[in-house]
Amino acid sequence: MKHTLRIFLVLVYLSMRHTHATILSDKAVDFGGFVRHSSALDSRLTVPDNEGVSALFPLPKRIDPVGRDINARGQYNMLTLQTRLFSRLYAPPIGDARVQGYIEVDFQGRRNIAELIRMRRVYITCDYHNFSFLGGQTDNPFFISPYEPKTVTIDQGAPYNPFSRNPQIRFAYNRGICTVIGTATTQLDKLSPGPIGFSNTYMRNAIVPNLDLQVQIKPNDQLFFATSANYKRLAPRIASAVGDQIFKVHESINSFSAFAMGWCAIPQRQLQLATKIVYSQNMCEYDLLSGYAVRSRDPVTGKQIYTNLANVACWADLQKNVREWIQIGCFTGFTKNLGFGHPVDDNLLVDNAVPSSLVFAREPTVNYVMRIMPRTFWNIKQLSIGAELQLDHATFGSISKDGTICDSHAVNLARLHLVLLYNF
Amino acid sequence: MIMLLVSVALLCCSCPLFAVTFEYPNWTYTFTGYLKHESAYDTRQNNGVDANEYLLYPEPPIYDAQHQDINHRGQHAFFTLESRAGITAEGPSIKSYQPKAVVTADFFGRSFEIDAIADLLNLATMRYAYVDLTNDRWSFLCGYFWHLFCFDQYTPNSVSNNCGDPFVVDSRNPQLRISKLGKRSKFSVALSTQLDYTSDGPIGFDTSYSKNAIMPNLTLRYDHTFGTHTCCFAVDLKRLAPRLQTNTGYKTRESLMSGAINSTLALKWPDKVSCYSSLVYGQNMTNFVIFGGYAVHTIDPVTDVRTYANLYGTAVQTDIEILRWDQRCVPGIFLGYGKNLGARTSIIDDQLADDGSLVERRVYGIGTTIDHAWRIAPRLRLFYKTVCAGIELECTQASYGIRDTHAKVQCTQPVTNIRLLSAVYYIF
């Protein structure tokens, strides 16, 4: 009887949401998803990702022999790759512990191979009194889903906002308004760059997972604060080659990052305001602009010492419900390259600049990027229509020995993004 | 294949055993799909996609030192790639519109690249992902679905997955489509871009030519129904930007406009016979899997800026099916003919080294060294409850030759492939 009641309560809970449940044996399952059709018109070529699903920032100038910028060229594309399906499984309780499973897939494939079904989130959660455990793949700990920007574009603020999903284990302890969360993550979909390109071998070879300690404070439903400290270790290589000889090397780089965020809702004015500031070292896999670089090289063994490329990013997002069915909002972001932790040795410089081949980051020649992105959403029952204008300003230059950017030039991007989304 | 899917969908609707349906207040979810195992025996090496599960036409002869054709060698393979599953969600009406969302996946992996990379096969892939809003006067569709230029309801119902390609227009695209529904007519307009079915160009088959052209593919279509018969007519306009930078480093604004027309006559006498015929003619229809493409017309000797010429192609096909015997035993035959019509202006052919190796491609498309090809493919399908068995003998002949200065193919030599295909479907 007690068991049946639990299932009934789960079904009541599910019926209040926008998904649908059925009972398989003694488990409750709900499923749902959405079809998302997006079209984007760009004024300039952008940093390419999976078929242009999102535009991180504009490409730098590429000048032809008569001084014309080759990358100053528009693009238009339509995509349905962000269509998503999910299912949640409510298992029978184990003692006082509530256990759930969650599976979510989309069609973004891996990198430039679109259309393939991709695991997006797959995890198990177990809640036991004040403790909770999560194991599986879900958002990185720097991304707290309910309080992130509600942008039309799918990346929710990257490269100003850390955006990735990782395999992880997460423990949380809740006491009153305060929750302490410890997380260990590795890499699978979004990867760190290094000598052999984007790969998860650098983290695997480092043995230590990415460790994160976070504190969340939620005084009431209208306020939320969070801060986090993150440690990561990478082993870029396990062997070096000098001439015809190969040497075993123990190379590694340690990186520290942190963020602080605040979120508040003003129900009387139908307003939500969120803001976050992130200091990052070597967080390229979170779609941020930081990374690392070769600092020095032993001429005999080829062993390299590395230095972090630091970056600061901040954003603010404001959203207002004008009517029950219409929302407007605006996202603003700024991110800046802070340079290397230690200057690169003079003998590695070429023309007094650090060659790009020694820097492992998404785009190491970026000085700063800023964005202003107004948007609107119309919701008609289960149908949503979104429109967003993304205005980016980015500066690029050459990398000095301390990692700061000199001789920079600016480029601008305007992207008009329209989305039609049907939830089921 | 498309008709097969339609048949499957109809069967699913008519037989409660086939589809799994969940109903909730205002919502209906239907899970459908089928498993297909097929066995294909070819008498010759072939040009196709997805490890040749999707057969286009036979490979040209390559002669060894003893003048023996190396490609005159048979093949055999089993395939299950066409198996698929999908969900249809029908929600509460939005004003007078009935919404429907469809998401379907198959196992072709990332396809439509000639000589597809084998290790990307056998991965679950998006087949349809679209939303449809329809009332009695208007219909809106957005998402990934059959191209409006493709008459998906009236394509051949072959056992082979190619459904008559390269003699039938075939393409799925991200699109926005609006249709005005009349009593016996339908007028549709669609804007689309490319994703899986792509155009050819200097860097191979890629979506970038369509994206860099900024203008989406524009298609108009008119359908008219008289009794149980239908005729359709469609016009397509496309712009490509083959390059942004010349080989000598200059910025360039090269582009190419291409147009095409397609028509079909679908005659259907219920429980007796169906006869679907189509004729397509146009420029640069590589993304529709029709012979043709485009080629370099002129080259600026200093900047390397180029102009391009469209290669024309045409194809005609008829598919006849006998629907007697309670539709449990369905014999049919497909007849197709396609011709490469070349360019209206002169072209500059591929650049070859002294030893005959390719230095740079300057002619882009499919079947650009084929003058014409034809296919005859009789078939028989047997249905029993949720199981369907099919057998098909597909005979395809392509006449290869040498391109002249107008991309017309001369001095042709025919090569023929006969594929014996058998398949078993389990429909759920």
PDB file of N, CA and C in Angstrom, chain B residues 200-202 286 292-297 306 308-309 311 340 343 347-351 358 360-369 403-407:
ATOM      1  N   ASP B 200      28.628  19.623 -53.727  1.00  0.00           N
ATOM      2  CA  ASP B 200      30.056  19.374 -53.898  1.00  0.00           C
ATOM      3  C   ASP B 200      30.761  20.703 -54.164  1.00  0.00           C
ATOM      4  N   GLY B 201      32.076  20.715 -53.959  1.00  0.00           N
ATOM      5  CA  GLY B 201      32.830  21.939 -54.207  1.00  0.00           C
ATOM      6  C   GLY B 201      34.309  21.717 -53.996  1.00  0.00           C
ATOM      7  N   PRO B 202      35.074  22.806 -53.939  1.00  0.00           N
ATOM      8  CA  PRO B 202      36.534  22.686 -53.845  1.00  0.00           C
ATOM      9  C   PRO B 202      37.035  21.890 -52.644  1.00  0.00           C
ATOM     10  N   THR B 286      23.311  18.177 -57.348  1.00  0.00           N
ATOM     11  CA  THR B 286      24.079  17.203 -56.563  1.00  0.00           C
ATOM     12  C   THR B 286      23.424  16.946 -55.211  1.00  0.00           C
ATOM     13  N   GLY B 292      24.823  15.762 -62.423  1.00  0.00           N
ATOM     14  CA  GLY B 292      25.113  17.172 -62.705  1.00  0.00           C
ATOM     15  C   GLY B 292      25.975  17.758 -61.613  1.00  0.00           C
ATOM     16  N   GLY B 293      26.018  19.081 -61.592  1.00  0.00           N
ATOM     17  CA  GLY B 293      26.832  19.781 -60.618  1.00  0.00           C
ATOM     18  C   GLY B 293      27.217  21.130 -61.187  1.00  0.00           C
ATOM     19  N   TYR B 294      28.462  21.508 -61.028  1.00  0.00           N
ATOM     20  CA  TYR B 294      28.942  22.747 -61.645  1.00  0.00           C
ATOM     21  C   TYR B 294      30.439  22.623 -61.881  1.00  0.00           C
ATOM     22  N   ALA B 295      30.958  23.538 -62.701  1.00  0.00           N
ATOM     23  CA  ALA B 295      32.375  23.475 -63.068  1.00  0.00           C
ATOM     24  C   ALA B 295      32.921  24.882 -63.215  1.00  0.00           C
ATOM     25  N   VAL B 296      34.231  24.982 -63.171  1.00  0.00           N
ATOM     26  CA  VAL B 296      34.890  26.288 -63.340  1.00  0.00           C
ATOM     27  C   VAL B 296      34.718  26.720 -64.794  1.00  0.00           C
ATOM     28  N   HIS B 297      34.294  27.966 -64.984  1.00  0.00           N
ATOM     29  CA  HIS B 297      34.093  28.498 -66.339  1.00  0.00           C
ATOM     30  C   HIS B 297      35.293  29.360 -66.760  1.00  0.00           C
ATOM     31  N   ARG B 306      37.367  33.008 -59.895  1.00  0.00           N
ATOM     32  CA  ARG B 306      36.760  32.135 -60.904  1.00  0.00           C
ATOM     33  C   ARG B 306      35.266  32.419 -61.067  1.00  0.00           C
ATOM     34  N   TYR B 308      31.753  30.280 -62.568  1.00  0.00           N
ATOM     35  CA  TYR B 308      31.339  28.876 -62.639  1.00  0.00           C
ATOM     36  C   TYR B 308      30.181  28.690 -63.619  1.00  0.00           C
ATOM     37  N   ALA B 309      30.100  27.479 -64.140  1.00  0.00           N
ATOM     38  CA  ALA B 309      29.002  27.132 -65.054  1.00  0.00           C
ATOM     39  C   ALA B 309      28.230  25.956 -64.466  1.00  0.00           C
ATOM     40  N   LEU B 311      26.129  22.577 -64.487  1.00  0.00           N
ATOM     41  CA  LEU B 311      25.988  21.377 -65.301  1.00  0.00           C
ATOM     42  C   LEU B 311      24.528  20.930 -65.197  1.00  0.00           C
ATOM     43  N   ASN B 340      23.155  13.186 -68.184  1.00  0.00           N
ATOM     44  CA  ASN B 340      23.983  14.353 -67.895  1.00  0.00           C
ATOM     45  C   ASN B 340      23.976  15.229 -69.145  1.00  0.00           C
ATOM     46  N   ALA B 343      27.171  21.510 -69.803  1.00  0.00           N
ATOM     47  CA  ALA B 343      27.031  22.941 -69.517  1.00  0.00           C
ATOM     48  C   ALA B 343      26.643  23.697 -70.785  1.00  0.00           C
ATOM     49  N   ILE B 347      33.760  24.890 -70.122  1.00  0.00           N
ATOM     50  CA  ILE B 347      34.259  24.692 -68.766  1.00  0.00           C
ATOM     51  C   ILE B 347      35.774  24.438 -68.809  1.00  0.00           C
ATOM     52  N   ILE B 348      36.413  24.623 -67.661  1.00  0.00           N
ATOM     53  CA  ILE B 348      37.832  24.274 -67.526  1.00  0.00           C
ATOM     54  C   ILE B 348      37.886  22.984 -66.717  1.00  0.00           C
ATOM     55  N   ASP B 349      38.415  21.967 -67.321  1.00  0.00           N
ATOM     56  CA  ASP B 349      38.359  20.635 -66.697  1.00  0.00           C
ATOM     57  C   ASP B 349      39.387  20.515 -65.570  1.00  0.00           C
ATOM     58  N   ASP B 350      39.328  19.394 -64.842  1.00  0.00           N
ATOM     59  CA  ASP B 350      40.248  19.148 -63.726  1.00  0.00           C
ATOM     60  C   ASP B 350      41.698  19.305 -64.175  1.00  0.00           C
ATOM     61  N   GLN B 351      42.525  19.802 -63.246  1.00  0.00           N
ATOM     62  CA  GLN B 351      43.953  19.962 -63.544  1.00  0.00           C
ATOM     63  C   GLN B 351      44.670  18.662 -63.212  1.00  0.00           C
ATOM     64  N   LEU B 358      45.568  13.572 -60.307  1.00  0.00           N
ATOM     65  CA  LEU B 358      44.756  14.781 -60.125  1.00  0.00           C
ATOM     66  C   LEU B 358      45.503  15.817 -59.293  1.00  0.00           C
ATOM     67  N   GLU B 360      44.115  19.322 -59.154  1.00  0.00           N
ATOM     68  CA  GLU B 360      43.028  20.125 -58.593  1.00  0.00           C
ATOM     69  C   GLU B 360      41.719  19.807 -59.310  1.00  0.00           C
ATOM     70  N   ARG B 361      40.666  19.572 -58.523  1.00  0.00           N
ATOM     71  CA  ARG B 361      39.344  19.354 -59.122  1.00  0.00           C
ATOM     72  C   ARG B 361      38.745  20.688 -59.527  1.00  0.00           C
ATOM     73  N   ARG B 362      38.142  20.700 -60.722  1.00  0.00           N
ATOM     74  CA  ARG B 362      37.456  21.911 -61.163  1.00  0.00           C
ATOM     75  C   ARG B 362      36.052  21.594 -61.670  1.00  0.00           C
ATOM     76  N   VAL B 363      35.693  20.337 -61.618  1.00  0.00           N
ATOM     77  CA  VAL B 363      34.329  19.919 -61.963  1.00  0.00           C
ATOM     78  C   VAL B 363      33.761  19.235 -60.722  1.00  0.00           C
ATOM     79  N   TYR B 364      32.624  19.749 -60.231  1.00  0.00           N
ATOM     80  CA  TYR B 364      32.067  19.288 -58.968  1.00  0.00           C
ATOM     81  C   TYR B 364      30.664  18.720 -59.191  1.00  0.00           C
ATOM     82  N   GLY B 365      30.404  17.575 -58.624  1.00  0.00           N
ATOM     83  CA  GLY B 365      29.072  17.001 -58.769  1.00  0.00           C
ATOM     84  C   GLY B 365      29.129  15.495 -58.714  1.00  0.00           C
ATOM     85  N   ILE B 366      28.011  14.859 -59.086  1.00  0.00           N
ATOM     86  CA  ILE B 366      27.999  13.393 -59.134  1.00  0.00           C
ATOM     87  C   ILE B 366      27.712  12.949 -60.570  1.00  0.00           C
ATOM     88  N   GLY B 367      28.363  11.865 -60.946  1.00  0.00           N
ATOM     89  CA  GLY B 367      28.175  11.306 -62.278  1.00  0.00           C
ATOM     90  C   GLY B 367      28.610  12.241 -63.387  1.00  0.00           C
ATOM     91  N   THR B 368      29.641  13.036 -63.167  1.00  0.00           N
ATOM     92  CA  THR B 368      30.047  14.017 -64.184  1.00  0.00           C
ATOM     93  C   THR B 368      30.820  13.370 -65.329  1.00  0.00           C
ATOM     94  N   THR B 369      31.181  12.094 -65.202  1.00  0.00           N
ATOM     95  CA  THR B 369      31.786  11.382 -66.331  1.00  0.00           C
ATOM     96  C   THR B 369      30.825  10.319 -66.876  1.00  0.00           C
ATOM     97  N   ARG B 403      34.776  13.747 -70.662  1.00  0.00           N
ATOM     98  CA  ARG B 403      34.113  15.054 -70.717  1.00  0.00           C
ATOM     99  C   ARG B 403      34.719  15.902 -71.822  1.00  0.00           C
ATOM    100  N   ASP B 404      33.860  16.605 -72.571  1.00  0.00           N
ATOM    101  CA  ASP B 404      34.398  17.550 -73.551  1.00  0.00           C
ATOM    102  C   ASP B 404      34.422  18.948 -72.933  1.00  0.00           C
ATOM    103  N   THR B 405      34.626  19.966 -73.737  1.00  0.00           N
ATOM    104  CA  THR B 405      34.784  21.331 -73.209  1.00  0.00           C
ATOM    105  C   THR B 405      33.478  21.905 -72.674  1.00  0.00           C
ATOM    106  N   HIS B 406      32.356  21.240 -72.939  1.00  0.00           N
ATOM    107  CA  HIS B 406      31.071  21.685 -72.393  1.00  0.00           C
ATOM    108  C   HIS B 406      30.524  20.668 -71.389  1.00  0.00           C
ATOM    109  N   ALA B 407      31.414  19.847 -70.868  1.00  0.00           N
ATOM    110  CA  ALA B 407      31.073  18.848 -69.844  1.00  0.00           C
ATOM    111  C   ALA B 407      30.102  17.795 -70.349  1.00  0.00           C
TER     112      ALA B 407
END
